PDB file of C-alpha atoms and ligand atoms in Angstrom:
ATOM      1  CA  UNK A   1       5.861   7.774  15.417  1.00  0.00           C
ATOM      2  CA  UNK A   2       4.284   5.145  12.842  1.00  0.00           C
ATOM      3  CA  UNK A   3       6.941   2.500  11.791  1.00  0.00           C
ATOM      4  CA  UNK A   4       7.286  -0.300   9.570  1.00  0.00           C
ATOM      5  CA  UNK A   5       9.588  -2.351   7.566  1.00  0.00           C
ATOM      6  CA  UNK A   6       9.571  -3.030   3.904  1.00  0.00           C
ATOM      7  CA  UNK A   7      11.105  -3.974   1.080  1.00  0.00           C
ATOM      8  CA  UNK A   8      12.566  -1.203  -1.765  1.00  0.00           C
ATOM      9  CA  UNK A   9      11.902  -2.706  -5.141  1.00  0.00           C
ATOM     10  CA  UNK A  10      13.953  -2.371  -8.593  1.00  0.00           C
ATOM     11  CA  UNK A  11      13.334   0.077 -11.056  1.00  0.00           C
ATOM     12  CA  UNK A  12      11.593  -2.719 -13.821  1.00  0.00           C
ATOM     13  CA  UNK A  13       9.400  -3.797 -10.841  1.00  0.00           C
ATOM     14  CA  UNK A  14       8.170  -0.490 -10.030  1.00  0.00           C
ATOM     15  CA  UNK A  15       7.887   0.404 -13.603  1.00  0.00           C
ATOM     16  CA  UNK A  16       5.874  -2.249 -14.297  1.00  0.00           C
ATOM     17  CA  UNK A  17       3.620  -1.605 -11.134  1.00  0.00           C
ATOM     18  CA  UNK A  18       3.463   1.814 -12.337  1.00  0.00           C
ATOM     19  CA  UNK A  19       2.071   0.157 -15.469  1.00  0.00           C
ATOM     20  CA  UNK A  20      -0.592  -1.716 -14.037  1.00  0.00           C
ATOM     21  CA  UNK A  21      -1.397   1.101 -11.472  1.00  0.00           C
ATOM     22  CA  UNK A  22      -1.819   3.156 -14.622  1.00  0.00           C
ATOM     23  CA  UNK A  23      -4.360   0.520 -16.189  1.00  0.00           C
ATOM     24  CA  UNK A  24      -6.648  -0.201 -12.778  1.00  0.00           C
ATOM     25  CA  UNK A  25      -6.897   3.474 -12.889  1.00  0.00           C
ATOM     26  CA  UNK A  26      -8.623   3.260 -16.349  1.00  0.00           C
ATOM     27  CA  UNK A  27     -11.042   0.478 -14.702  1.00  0.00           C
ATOM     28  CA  UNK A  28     -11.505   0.817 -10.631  1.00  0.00           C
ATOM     29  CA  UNK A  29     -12.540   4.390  -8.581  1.00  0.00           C
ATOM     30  CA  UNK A  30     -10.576   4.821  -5.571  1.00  0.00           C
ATOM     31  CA  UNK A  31      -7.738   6.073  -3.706  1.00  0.00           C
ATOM     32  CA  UNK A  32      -4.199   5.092  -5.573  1.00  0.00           C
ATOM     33  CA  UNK A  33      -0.895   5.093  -3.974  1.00  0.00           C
ATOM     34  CA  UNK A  34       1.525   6.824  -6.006  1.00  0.00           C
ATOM     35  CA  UNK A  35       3.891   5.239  -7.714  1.00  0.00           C
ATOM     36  CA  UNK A  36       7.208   6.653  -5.637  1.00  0.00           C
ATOM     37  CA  UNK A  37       5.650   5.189  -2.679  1.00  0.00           C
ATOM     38  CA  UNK A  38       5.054   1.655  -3.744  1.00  0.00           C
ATOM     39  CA  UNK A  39       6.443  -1.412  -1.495  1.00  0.00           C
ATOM     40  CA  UNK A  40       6.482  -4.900   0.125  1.00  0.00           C
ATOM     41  CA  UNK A  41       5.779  -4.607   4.014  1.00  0.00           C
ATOM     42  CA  UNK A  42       7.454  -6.782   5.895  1.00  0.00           C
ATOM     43  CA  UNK A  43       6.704  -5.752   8.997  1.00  0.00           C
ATOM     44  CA  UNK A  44       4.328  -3.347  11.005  1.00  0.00           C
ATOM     45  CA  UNK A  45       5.067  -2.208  13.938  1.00  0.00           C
ATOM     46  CA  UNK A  46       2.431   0.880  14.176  1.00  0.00           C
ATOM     47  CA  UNK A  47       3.079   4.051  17.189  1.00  0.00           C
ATOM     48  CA  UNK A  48       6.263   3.570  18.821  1.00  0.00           C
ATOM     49  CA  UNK A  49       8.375   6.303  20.630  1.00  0.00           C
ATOM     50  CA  UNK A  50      11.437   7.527  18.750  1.00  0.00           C
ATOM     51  CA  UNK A  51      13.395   6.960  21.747  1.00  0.00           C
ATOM     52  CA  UNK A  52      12.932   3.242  19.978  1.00  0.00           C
ATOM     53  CA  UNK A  53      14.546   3.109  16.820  1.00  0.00           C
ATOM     54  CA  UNK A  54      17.704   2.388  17.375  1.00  0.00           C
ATOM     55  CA  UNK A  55      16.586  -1.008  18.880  1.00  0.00           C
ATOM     56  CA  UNK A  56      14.487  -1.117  15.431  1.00  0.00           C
ATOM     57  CA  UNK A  57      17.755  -0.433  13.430  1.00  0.00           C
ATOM     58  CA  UNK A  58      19.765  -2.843  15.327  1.00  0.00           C
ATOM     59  CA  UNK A  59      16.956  -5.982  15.085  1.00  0.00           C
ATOM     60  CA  UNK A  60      16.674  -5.141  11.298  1.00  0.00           C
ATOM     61  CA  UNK A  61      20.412  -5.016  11.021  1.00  0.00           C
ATOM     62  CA  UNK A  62      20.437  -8.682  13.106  1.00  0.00           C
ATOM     63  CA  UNK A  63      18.092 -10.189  10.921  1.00  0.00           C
ATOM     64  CA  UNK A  64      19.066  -8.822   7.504  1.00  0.00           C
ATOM     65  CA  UNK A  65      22.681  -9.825   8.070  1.00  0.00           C
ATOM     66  CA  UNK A  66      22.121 -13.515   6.726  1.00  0.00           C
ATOM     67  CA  UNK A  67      20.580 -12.442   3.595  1.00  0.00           C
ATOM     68  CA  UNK A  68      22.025 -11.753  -0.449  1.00  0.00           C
ATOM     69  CA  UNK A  69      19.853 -10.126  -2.301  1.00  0.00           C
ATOM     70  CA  UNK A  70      16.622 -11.813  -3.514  1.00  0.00           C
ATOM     71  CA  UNK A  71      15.412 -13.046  -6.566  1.00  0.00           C
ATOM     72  CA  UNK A  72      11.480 -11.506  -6.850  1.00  0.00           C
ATOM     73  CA  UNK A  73       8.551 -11.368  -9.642  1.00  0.00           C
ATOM     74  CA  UNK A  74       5.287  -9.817 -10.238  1.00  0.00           C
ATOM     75  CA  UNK A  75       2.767 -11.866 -10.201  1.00  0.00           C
ATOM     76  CA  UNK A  76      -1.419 -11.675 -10.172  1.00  0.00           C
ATOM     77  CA  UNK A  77      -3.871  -9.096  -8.757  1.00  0.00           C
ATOM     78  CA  UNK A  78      -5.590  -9.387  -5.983  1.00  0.00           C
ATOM     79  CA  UNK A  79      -7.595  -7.661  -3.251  1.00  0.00           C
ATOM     80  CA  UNK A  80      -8.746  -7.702   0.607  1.00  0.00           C
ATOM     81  CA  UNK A  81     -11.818  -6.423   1.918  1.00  0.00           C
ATOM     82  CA  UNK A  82     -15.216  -5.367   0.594  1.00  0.00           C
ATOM     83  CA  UNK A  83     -16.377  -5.151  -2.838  1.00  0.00           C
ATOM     84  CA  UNK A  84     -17.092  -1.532  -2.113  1.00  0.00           C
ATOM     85  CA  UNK A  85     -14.089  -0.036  -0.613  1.00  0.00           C
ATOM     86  CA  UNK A  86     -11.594  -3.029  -1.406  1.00  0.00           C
ATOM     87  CA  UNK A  87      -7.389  -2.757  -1.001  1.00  0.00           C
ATOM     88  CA  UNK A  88      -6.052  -3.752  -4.702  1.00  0.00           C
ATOM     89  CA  UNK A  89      -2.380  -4.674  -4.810  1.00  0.00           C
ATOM     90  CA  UNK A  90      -0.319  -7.260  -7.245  1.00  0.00           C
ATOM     91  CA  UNK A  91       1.500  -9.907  -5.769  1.00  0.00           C
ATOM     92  CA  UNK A  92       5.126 -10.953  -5.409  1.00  0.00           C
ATOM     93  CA  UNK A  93       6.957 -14.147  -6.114  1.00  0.00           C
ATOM     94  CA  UNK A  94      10.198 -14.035  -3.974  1.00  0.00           C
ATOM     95  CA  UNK A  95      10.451 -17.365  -1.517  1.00  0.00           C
ATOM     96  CA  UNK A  96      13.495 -15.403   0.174  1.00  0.00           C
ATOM     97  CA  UNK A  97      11.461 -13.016   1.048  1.00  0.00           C
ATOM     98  CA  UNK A  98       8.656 -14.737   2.924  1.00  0.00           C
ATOM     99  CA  UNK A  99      12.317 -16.214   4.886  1.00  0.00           C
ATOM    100  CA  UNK A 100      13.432 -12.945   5.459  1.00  0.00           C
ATOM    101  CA  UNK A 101      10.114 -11.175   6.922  1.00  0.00           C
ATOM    102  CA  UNK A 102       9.746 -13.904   9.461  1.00  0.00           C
ATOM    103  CA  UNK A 103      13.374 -13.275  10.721  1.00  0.00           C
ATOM    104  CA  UNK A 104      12.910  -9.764  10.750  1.00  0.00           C
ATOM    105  CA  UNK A 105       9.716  -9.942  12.682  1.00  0.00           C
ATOM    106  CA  UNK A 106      11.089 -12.770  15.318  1.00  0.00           C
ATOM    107  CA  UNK A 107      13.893 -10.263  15.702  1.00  0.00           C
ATOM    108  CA  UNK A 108      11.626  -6.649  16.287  1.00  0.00           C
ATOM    109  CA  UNK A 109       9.429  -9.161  19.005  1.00  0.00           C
ATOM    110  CA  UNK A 110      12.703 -10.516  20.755  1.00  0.00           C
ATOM    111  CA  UNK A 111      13.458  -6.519  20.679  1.00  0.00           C
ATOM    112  CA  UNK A 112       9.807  -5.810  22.538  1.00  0.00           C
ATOM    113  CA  UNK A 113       7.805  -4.404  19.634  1.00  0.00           C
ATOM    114  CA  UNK A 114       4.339  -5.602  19.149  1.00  0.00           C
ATOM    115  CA  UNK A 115       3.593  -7.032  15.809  1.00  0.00           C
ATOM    116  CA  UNK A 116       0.368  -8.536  14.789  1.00  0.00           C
ATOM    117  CA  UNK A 117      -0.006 -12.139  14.130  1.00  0.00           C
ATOM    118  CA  UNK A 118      -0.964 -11.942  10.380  1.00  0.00           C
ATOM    119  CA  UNK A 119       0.766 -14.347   8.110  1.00  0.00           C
ATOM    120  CA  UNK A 120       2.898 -12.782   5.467  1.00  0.00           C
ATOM    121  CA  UNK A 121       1.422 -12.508   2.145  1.00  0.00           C
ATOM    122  CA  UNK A 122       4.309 -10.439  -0.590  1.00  0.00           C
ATOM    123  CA  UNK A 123       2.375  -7.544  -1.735  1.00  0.00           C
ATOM    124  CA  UNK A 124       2.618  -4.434  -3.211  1.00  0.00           C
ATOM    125  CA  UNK A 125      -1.045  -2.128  -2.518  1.00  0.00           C
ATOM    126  CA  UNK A 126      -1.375  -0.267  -5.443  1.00  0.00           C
ATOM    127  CA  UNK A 127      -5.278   0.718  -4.232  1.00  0.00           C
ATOM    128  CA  UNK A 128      -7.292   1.995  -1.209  1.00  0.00           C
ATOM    129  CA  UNK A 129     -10.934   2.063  -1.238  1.00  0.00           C
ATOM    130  CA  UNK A 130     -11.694   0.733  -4.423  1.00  0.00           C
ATOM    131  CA  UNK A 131     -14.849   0.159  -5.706  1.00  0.00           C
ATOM    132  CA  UNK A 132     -14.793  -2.942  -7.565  1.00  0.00           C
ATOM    133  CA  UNK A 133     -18.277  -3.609  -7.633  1.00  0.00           C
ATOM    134  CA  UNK A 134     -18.278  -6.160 -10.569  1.00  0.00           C
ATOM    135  CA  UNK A 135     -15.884  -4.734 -12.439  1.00  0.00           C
ATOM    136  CA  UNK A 136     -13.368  -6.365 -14.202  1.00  0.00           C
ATOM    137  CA  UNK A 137      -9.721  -6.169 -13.586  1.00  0.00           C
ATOM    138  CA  UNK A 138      -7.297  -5.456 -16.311  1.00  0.00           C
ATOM    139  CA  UNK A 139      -4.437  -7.531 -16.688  1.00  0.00           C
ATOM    140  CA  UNK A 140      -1.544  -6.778 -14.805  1.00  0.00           C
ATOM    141  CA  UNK A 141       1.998  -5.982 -16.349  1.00  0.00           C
ATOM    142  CA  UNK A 142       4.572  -8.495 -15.074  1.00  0.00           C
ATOM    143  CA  UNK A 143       8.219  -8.156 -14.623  1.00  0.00           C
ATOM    144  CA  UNK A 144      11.095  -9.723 -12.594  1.00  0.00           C
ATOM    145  CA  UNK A 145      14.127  -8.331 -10.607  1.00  0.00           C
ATOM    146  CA  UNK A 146      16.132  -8.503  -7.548  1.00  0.00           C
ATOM    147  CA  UNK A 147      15.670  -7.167  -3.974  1.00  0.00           C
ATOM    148  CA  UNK A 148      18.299  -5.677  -2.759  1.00  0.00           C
ATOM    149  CA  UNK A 149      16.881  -3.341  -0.291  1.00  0.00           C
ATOM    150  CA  UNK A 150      14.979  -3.249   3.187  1.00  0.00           C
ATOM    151  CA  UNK A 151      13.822  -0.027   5.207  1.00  0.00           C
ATOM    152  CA  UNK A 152      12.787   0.973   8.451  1.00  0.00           C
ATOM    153  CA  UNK A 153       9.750   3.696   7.235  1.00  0.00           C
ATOM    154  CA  UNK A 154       8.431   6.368   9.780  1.00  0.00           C
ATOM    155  CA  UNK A 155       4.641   6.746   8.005  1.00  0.00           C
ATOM    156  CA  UNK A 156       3.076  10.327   8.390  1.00  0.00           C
ATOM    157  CA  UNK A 157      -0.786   9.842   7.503  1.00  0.00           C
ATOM    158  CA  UNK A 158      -1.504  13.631   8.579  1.00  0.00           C
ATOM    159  CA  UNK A 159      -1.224  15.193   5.021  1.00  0.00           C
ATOM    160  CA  UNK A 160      -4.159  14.808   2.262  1.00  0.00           C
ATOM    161  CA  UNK A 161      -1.654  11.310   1.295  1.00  0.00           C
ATOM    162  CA  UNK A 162       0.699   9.007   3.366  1.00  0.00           C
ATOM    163  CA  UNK A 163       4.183  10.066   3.448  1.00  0.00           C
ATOM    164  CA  UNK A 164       6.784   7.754   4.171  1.00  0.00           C
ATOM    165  CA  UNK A 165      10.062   8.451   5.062  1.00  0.00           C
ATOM    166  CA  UNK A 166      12.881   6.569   4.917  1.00  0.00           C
ATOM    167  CA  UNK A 167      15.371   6.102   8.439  1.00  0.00           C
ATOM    168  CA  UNK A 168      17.557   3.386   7.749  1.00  0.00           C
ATOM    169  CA  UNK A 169      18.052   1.128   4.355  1.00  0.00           C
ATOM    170  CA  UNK A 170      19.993  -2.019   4.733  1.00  0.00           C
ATOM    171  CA  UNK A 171      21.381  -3.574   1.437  1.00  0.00           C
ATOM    172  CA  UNK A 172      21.241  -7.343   1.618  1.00  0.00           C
ATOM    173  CA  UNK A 173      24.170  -8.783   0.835  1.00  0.00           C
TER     174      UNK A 173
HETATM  175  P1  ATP B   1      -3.415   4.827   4.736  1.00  0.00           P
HETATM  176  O1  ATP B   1      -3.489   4.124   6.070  1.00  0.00           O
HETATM  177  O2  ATP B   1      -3.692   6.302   4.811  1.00  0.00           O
HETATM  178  O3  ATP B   1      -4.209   4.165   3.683  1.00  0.00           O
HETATM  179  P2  ATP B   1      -0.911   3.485   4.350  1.00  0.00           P
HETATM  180  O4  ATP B   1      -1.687   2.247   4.683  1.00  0.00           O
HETATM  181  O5  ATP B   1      -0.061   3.487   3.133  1.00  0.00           O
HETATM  182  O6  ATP B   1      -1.870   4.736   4.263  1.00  0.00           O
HETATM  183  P3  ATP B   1       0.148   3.084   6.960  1.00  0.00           P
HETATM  184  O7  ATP B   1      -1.214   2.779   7.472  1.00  0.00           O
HETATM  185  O8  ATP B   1       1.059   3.901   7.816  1.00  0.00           O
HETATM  186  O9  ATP B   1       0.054   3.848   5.571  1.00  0.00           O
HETATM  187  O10 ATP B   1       0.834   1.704   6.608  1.00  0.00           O
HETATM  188  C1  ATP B   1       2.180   1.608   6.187  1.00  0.00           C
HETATM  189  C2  ATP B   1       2.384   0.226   5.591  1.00  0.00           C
HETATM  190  O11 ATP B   1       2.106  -0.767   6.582  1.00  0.00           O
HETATM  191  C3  ATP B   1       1.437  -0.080   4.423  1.00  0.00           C
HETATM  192  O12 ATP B   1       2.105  -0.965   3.538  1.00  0.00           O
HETATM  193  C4  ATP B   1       0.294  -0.793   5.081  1.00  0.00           C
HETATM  194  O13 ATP B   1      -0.363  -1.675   4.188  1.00  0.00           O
HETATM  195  C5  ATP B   1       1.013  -1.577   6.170  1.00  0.00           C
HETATM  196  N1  ATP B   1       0.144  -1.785   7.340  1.00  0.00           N
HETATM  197  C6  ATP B   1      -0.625  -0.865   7.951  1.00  0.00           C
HETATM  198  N2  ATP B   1      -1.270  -1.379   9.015  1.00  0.00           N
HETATM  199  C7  ATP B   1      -0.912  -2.670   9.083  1.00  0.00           C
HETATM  200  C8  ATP B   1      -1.233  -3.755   9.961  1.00  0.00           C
HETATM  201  N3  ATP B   1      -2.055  -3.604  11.004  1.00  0.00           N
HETATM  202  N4  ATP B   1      -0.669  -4.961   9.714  1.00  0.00           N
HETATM  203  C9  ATP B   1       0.169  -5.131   8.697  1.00  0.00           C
HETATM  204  N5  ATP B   1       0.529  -4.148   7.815  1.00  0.00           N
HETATM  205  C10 ATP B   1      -0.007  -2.947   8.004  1.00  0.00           C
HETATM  206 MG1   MG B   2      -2.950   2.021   6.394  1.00  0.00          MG
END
């Protein structure tokens, strides 16, 4: 199954993401993650066999323990990739939370999982294949709140959109 780890956001986040999901729609063509499925990954750790979460459970547990809930903000747009098929997604203020994904990944590699060696950069994708092409970006709604939540997700990409379920939420704190 297809695993990662991220962080559940507060309802004034999302709703504000849901905001500025609503306005790129207006601007950009592409693929749009709904709302109910928005996020900050923390970790990916991509096809592993269920026989292995558990041991994901118990290094999230280990590395969550430390942690209160975190202080977070929206901040700017921004994108990766190609003008022509671009991934849009706002950005997130939360120093904790750059802390806490680099204890939760030491913790899934000390557990054997794989993890790429990307740095951690607090997003949340609001946009697949975009074509951006020039155009301009609206502004993006801001809002603050607190993190309080952090999931081990089994993604399902075989339906016409990603479904993510949820198999174990640990509250910080
Ligand atoms: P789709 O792949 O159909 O666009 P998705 O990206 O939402 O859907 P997944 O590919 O299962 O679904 O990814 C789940 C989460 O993990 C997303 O937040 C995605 O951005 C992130 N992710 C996927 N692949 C990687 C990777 N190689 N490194 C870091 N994060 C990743
Ligand atoms: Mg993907």
């Amino acid at each position: 199954m297809r695993l990662f780890v991220a962080a559940e956001l507060p309802g004034e986040m999302l709703e504000a993401l849901a905001e500025t999901s609503a306005a790129l729609r207006e601007a950009v063509r592409g693929r749009y993650v709904a709302p109910d499925s928005f996020h900050v990954t923390l970790a990916f750790l991509g096809e592993v066999e269920g026989s292995r979460v558990p041991a994901a459970c118990d290094a999230l547990r280990e590395s969550c323990a430390g942690y209160g809930p975190i202080d977070a903000s929206l901040r700017e747009l921004g994108c990766f990739g190609r003008a022509r098929a671009a991934t849009l997604w706002q950005g997130v203020n939360a120093a904790g939370l750059s802390a806490l994904a680099q204890d939760v990944r030491r913790s899934l590699r000390a557990a054997g999982f794989a993890l790429d060696e990307k740095a951690f950069l607090a997003h949340v994708t609001l946009m697949r294949a975009a074509r951006l092409e020039g155009r301009e970006l609206p502004m993006p709604c801001l809002a603050c709140g607190t993190i309080d939540t952090v999931t081990l997700f089994r993604s399902d990409l075989s339906g016409d959109r990603p479904r993510y379920d949820a198999l174990e939420r640990l509250l910080l704190g």
